[in-house]
Amino acid sequence: MLEKEIKIYSSGNYENKPIIFIHGFPFDHHMWDKQVNELAKLYYCVTYDIRGLGISPSGDGQFTLEAFVDDLEFIIDNLKLSKPVLCGLSMGGYISLRCVERMEYKLGGLILCDTKSEADTNEGKLKRAEGIKIINQVGVQKFITDFIPNCFAKDFINRNVNEYNEILIKTLNSDPIGLKGCLLAMQGRTDVTPYLSKIQLPSLVVCGEEDKFTFPMAMKKMAEIIANSKFVTVPGAGHMSPVENSVFFNITILDFLKVNFS
Ligand code: MLT
C-alpha cells in the first residue's frame, strides 16, 4: 500500500508532545527544517513527504485530499502518536483541517499556516486545470518557474538568493505525476468552513503579512470563527512564513505550545 512507502522523519524525544508538520505544495518535508532544528529540543517532531512530492512515491497520481488524510492517519496510528499537534501550511493546512473534521478526537492541537478552509472556487479549479495543461504541454519547468516566485515575499528572495535558488532547483526536479496528482487532490477537496466553529482544539492561525495566496484578513476571519484560537501575522513573510521569517515564526509557535501543552 502506498501509505507504507510515504517517507516519514522524526526528531526529538518520543516521550515529548508530538507535532506533525505537513508541508505545502510543491515542497517537501525540508521546508520545516528551521522549525525542527529548534523545536526538537522540547517536542517530538514528525515530518513527511506528502505522496508525489519530495521522495515519497507518486504511484498512479490519482490522489484525493481524503487519501492525503488517510496517509496522515496512518502516520498517527503507526507511530502511536498520542494527541499530536498538527502544523500544516497551505496544502498541508487543507490536509490538517480535513483531518480535524474527520478525527478531532485523535488530535491535541492545530497550527494553521498560510491556508484556508474553503474549497477551490470555479476560477481556482480552472487554474488547476491550466496548471496540469502546462505541465503536460510545456513541462514542469514552466509550471514551477511561474508558481514558486509568488510563494515568497520579493524582499526575501532578494536577501536570500542562495536559499531561494536551492528551493527552486529542488522543486524543478518534481515528478510531474506527483505535481498533477496534488493539483487534482486540491481541486477536488471539500469546503471545511462549516466545521470551523465546531473545532475545540487549541489553535493558532499564522499568516505571512505579504502572503499573495492566502490573505491575512481572510485568515484573521477564520481565526475569529475557531473558538479557542489566536491569530498572528508574520512580518516580512509571504506565503512561506516558516521559511521566510523562521525566528518570528518559531517564537510564535513555541509560545502557543508552551501555553497549551506544558
Ligand atoms: C501550497 O502552498 O500548498 C499551495 O499554494 C496551495 C494551493 O495551491 O492551493
XYZ file of C-alpha atoms and ligand atoms in Angstrom:
271
model
C 0.000 0.000 0.000
C 1.265 3.440 -0.955
C 0.912 4.940 2.541
C 3.526 2.480 3.797
C 6.007 3.991 1.334
C 5.467 7.582 2.484
C 8.822 8.956 3.698
C 8.495 9.840 7.382
C 11.143 11.547 9.544
C 11.246 12.173 13.270
C 13.462 14.162 15.649
C 13.471 14.618 19.410
C 12.357 12.538 22.360
C 9.359 10.270 21.688
C 8.123 10.930 25.245
C 7.608 14.629 24.460
C 4.448 16.133 22.949
C 4.309 15.128 19.260
C 3.963 17.693 16.488
C 3.357 16.631 12.886
C 4.477 19.198 10.330
C 2.680 18.996 6.971
C 4.317 20.860 4.118
C 2.822 22.918 1.309
C 2.717 22.333 -2.449
C 5.084 21.690 -4.260
C 7.655 21.494 -1.472
C 8.811 18.650 0.788
C 9.488 18.000 4.477
C 12.669 20.126 4.336
C 10.527 23.243 4.383
C 10.243 22.631 8.148
C 13.995 22.220 8.801
C 14.282 25.532 10.680
C 11.374 24.573 12.951
C 12.527 21.001 13.612
C 16.081 22.134 14.468
C 14.690 24.400 17.173
C 11.612 22.526 18.405
C 13.040 19.008 18.610
C 14.729 20.057 21.876
C 11.289 20.189 23.532
C 8.884 18.319 21.251
C 8.778 15.086 19.249
C 8.805 16.463 15.703
C 7.476 14.375 12.826
C 7.710 15.475 9.201
C 6.979 13.595 5.996
C 6.903 13.981 2.241
C 3.331 14.062 1.008
C 2.793 11.408 -1.667
C 4.058 12.524 -5.051
C 6.352 15.188 -3.554
C 9.896 15.053 -2.179
C 10.893 11.396 -2.298
C 7.507 9.878 -1.492
C 6.257 7.832 -4.446
C 3.686 9.158 -6.897
C 2.130 5.795 -7.768
C -0.523 6.346 -10.419
C -1.016 10.009 -9.401
C -4.734 9.522 -8.754
C -4.668 11.481 -5.486
C -7.516 12.810 -3.398
C -7.349 15.002 -0.324
C -9.094 12.161 1.509
C -6.157 9.884 0.627
C -3.763 12.546 1.986
C -5.723 12.458 5.257
C -5.599 8.634 5.221
C -1.787 8.918 4.947
C -1.716 11.296 7.907
C -3.915 8.951 9.938
C -1.587 6.096 9.013
C 1.345 8.114 10.414
C -0.516 8.946 13.648
C -1.573 5.322 14.182
C 1.622 3.692 13.009
C 3.905 5.847 15.177
C 1.343 5.562 18.019
C 1.345 9.329 18.476
C -0.724 10.475 21.407
C -2.835 13.526 20.552
C -0.327 15.156 18.193
C -0.439 18.842 17.315
C -0.872 19.282 13.557
C 1.069 22.124 11.966
C 0.133 22.472 8.287
C 0.998 25.082 5.693
C -1.299 25.815 2.750
C -1.978 22.377 1.177
C -0.699 20.977 4.492
C -3.340 23.184 6.134
C -6.075 21.757 3.884
C -4.985 18.272 4.985
C -4.856 19.344 8.647
C -8.308 20.934 8.581
C -9.942 17.942 6.926
C -8.124 15.641 9.364
C -9.570 17.680 12.253
C -13.036 17.411 10.709
C -12.685 13.642 10.332
C -10.908 12.699 13.563
C -10.544 15.588 16.008
C -10.598 13.062 18.889
C -7.164 11.779 17.800
C -5.554 15.245 17.915
C -4.208 17.625 20.552
C -3.827 20.992 18.819
C -3.780 22.788 15.493
C -1.430 25.281 13.860
C -2.722 26.593 10.537
C -0.192 28.468 8.417
C -0.996 30.423 5.257
C -4.023 28.307 4.395
C -7.795 28.405 4.044
C -10.857 26.306 4.814
C -12.789 26.939 1.584
C -12.713 24.609 -1.415
C -11.456 25.955 -4.751
C -13.716 28.468 -6.480
C -14.591 27.853 -10.153
C -11.764 30.217 -11.066
C -9.411 28.258 -8.793
C -10.464 24.944 -10.369
C -9.781 26.321 -13.849
C -6.335 27.487 -12.696
C -5.552 23.942 -11.509
C -6.659 22.617 -14.926
C -4.418 25.201 -16.617
C -1.519 24.096 -14.393
C -1.988 20.467 -15.449
C -2.145 21.525 -19.094
C 1.104 23.498 -18.735
C 2.854 20.517 -17.111
C 1.606 18.224 -19.922
C 2.238 20.523 -22.858
C 5.211 22.668 -21.818
C 6.715 20.873 -18.847
C 7.404 21.021 -15.122
C 9.965 23.808 -15.511
C 7.436 26.328 -16.848
C 4.874 25.426 -14.174
C 7.395 25.693 -11.335
C 9.082 28.893 -12.525
C 5.656 30.567 -12.781
C 4.488 29.271 -9.396
C 7.402 29.462 -6.963
C 8.288 33.207 -7.096
C 4.753 34.047 -5.922
C 5.231 31.939 -2.807
C 7.846 34.300 -1.350
C 7.971 37.987 -0.458
C 10.149 39.852 -3.022
C 12.404 41.122 -0.270
C 13.045 37.581 1.000
C 14.134 36.483 -2.493
C 16.452 39.488 -2.863
C 18.073 38.998 0.536
C 18.338 35.178 0.386
C 19.238 34.392 -3.214
C 21.110 31.156 -2.458
C 18.436 29.737 -0.171
C 15.710 30.692 -2.668
C 17.595 29.131 -5.596
C 18.147 25.933 -3.648
C 14.387 25.632 -3.042
C 13.631 26.486 -6.676
C 16.079 23.891 -8.041
C 14.692 21.205 -5.760
C 11.103 21.869 -6.835
C 12.161 21.931 -10.510
C 13.032 18.264 -10.041
C 9.461 17.406 -9.020
C 7.808 14.363 -10.542
C 5.114 15.606 -12.999
C 2.789 12.764 -11.962
C 3.087 13.827 -8.321
C 2.507 17.508 -9.128
C -0.577 16.775 -11.205
C -1.909 14.383 -8.570
C -1.631 17.103 -5.917
C -3.345 19.651 -8.184
C -6.243 17.230 -8.722
C -6.464 16.485 -4.994
C -6.595 20.194 -4.127
C -9.093 20.843 -6.932
C -11.406 18.146 -5.571
C -11.189 18.968 -1.869
C -14.270 19.770 0.177
C -15.121 23.012 1.986
C -14.237 22.655 5.680
C -15.612 26.099 6.638
C -18.818 24.724 8.287
C -16.636 22.763 10.723
C -14.511 25.753 11.860
C -16.995 26.790 14.569
C -17.015 23.222 15.924
C -13.241 22.950 16.411
C -12.411 22.515 20.092
C -8.633 22.122 19.784
C -6.344 24.911 20.943
C -5.486 26.534 17.627
C -3.004 29.031 16.255
C -3.577 30.735 12.915
C -0.467 32.217 11.306
C -0.113 34.198 8.076
C 2.758 35.968 6.328
C 1.815 39.649 6.128
C 2.657 39.678 2.390
C 1.014 36.353 1.504
C -0.458 36.635 -2.022
C -2.278 33.263 -1.942
C -3.984 33.360 1.444
C -4.559 36.904 2.623
C -4.001 37.847 6.287
C -7.502 39.395 6.541
C -9.099 36.115 5.392
C -7.045 34.112 7.877
C -7.949 36.544 10.655
C -11.642 35.920 9.870
C -11.025 32.180 10.003
C -9.372 32.560 13.423
C -12.378 34.554 14.658
C -14.628 31.567 13.922
C -12.415 28.970 15.667
C -13.330 29.163 19.364
C -10.015 28.574 21.093
C -7.684 30.306 18.659
C -5.174 33.088 18.257
C -4.190 34.906 15.049
C -0.678 36.184 14.318
C 0.830 37.810 11.198
C 4.458 37.120 10.361
C 6.345 40.298 9.385
C 8.317 40.372 6.129
C 6.979 36.995 5.005
C 4.902 35.898 2.008
C 3.209 32.513 1.660
C 6.142 30.568 3.154
C 6.191 32.208 6.579
C 8.086 29.388 8.438
C 10.893 29.587 5.851
C 10.961 33.358 5.320
C 10.899 34.551 8.938
C 11.699 31.452 10.947
C 12.854 33.413 14.013
C 9.491 35.133 14.469
C 7.568 32.019 13.388
C 9.381 29.772 15.876
C 8.890 32.181 18.788
C 5.182 32.367 17.908
C 4.604 28.632 17.828
C 6.811 27.985 20.885
C 4.671 30.482 22.853
C 1.497 28.739 21.689
C 2.863 25.286 22.561
C 4.123 26.421 25.970
C 0.781 27.992 26.914
C -1.255 24.968 25.837
C 0.930 21.906 26.351
C 3.326 22.351 29.252
C 0.543 25.491 -1.233
O 1.397 26.298 -0.875
O 0.411 24.386 -0.683
C -0.332 25.847 -2.412
O -0.155 27.192 -2.749
C -1.759 25.580 -2.128
C -2.653 25.860 -3.285
O -2.196 25.925 -4.426
O -3.880 25.991 -3.056
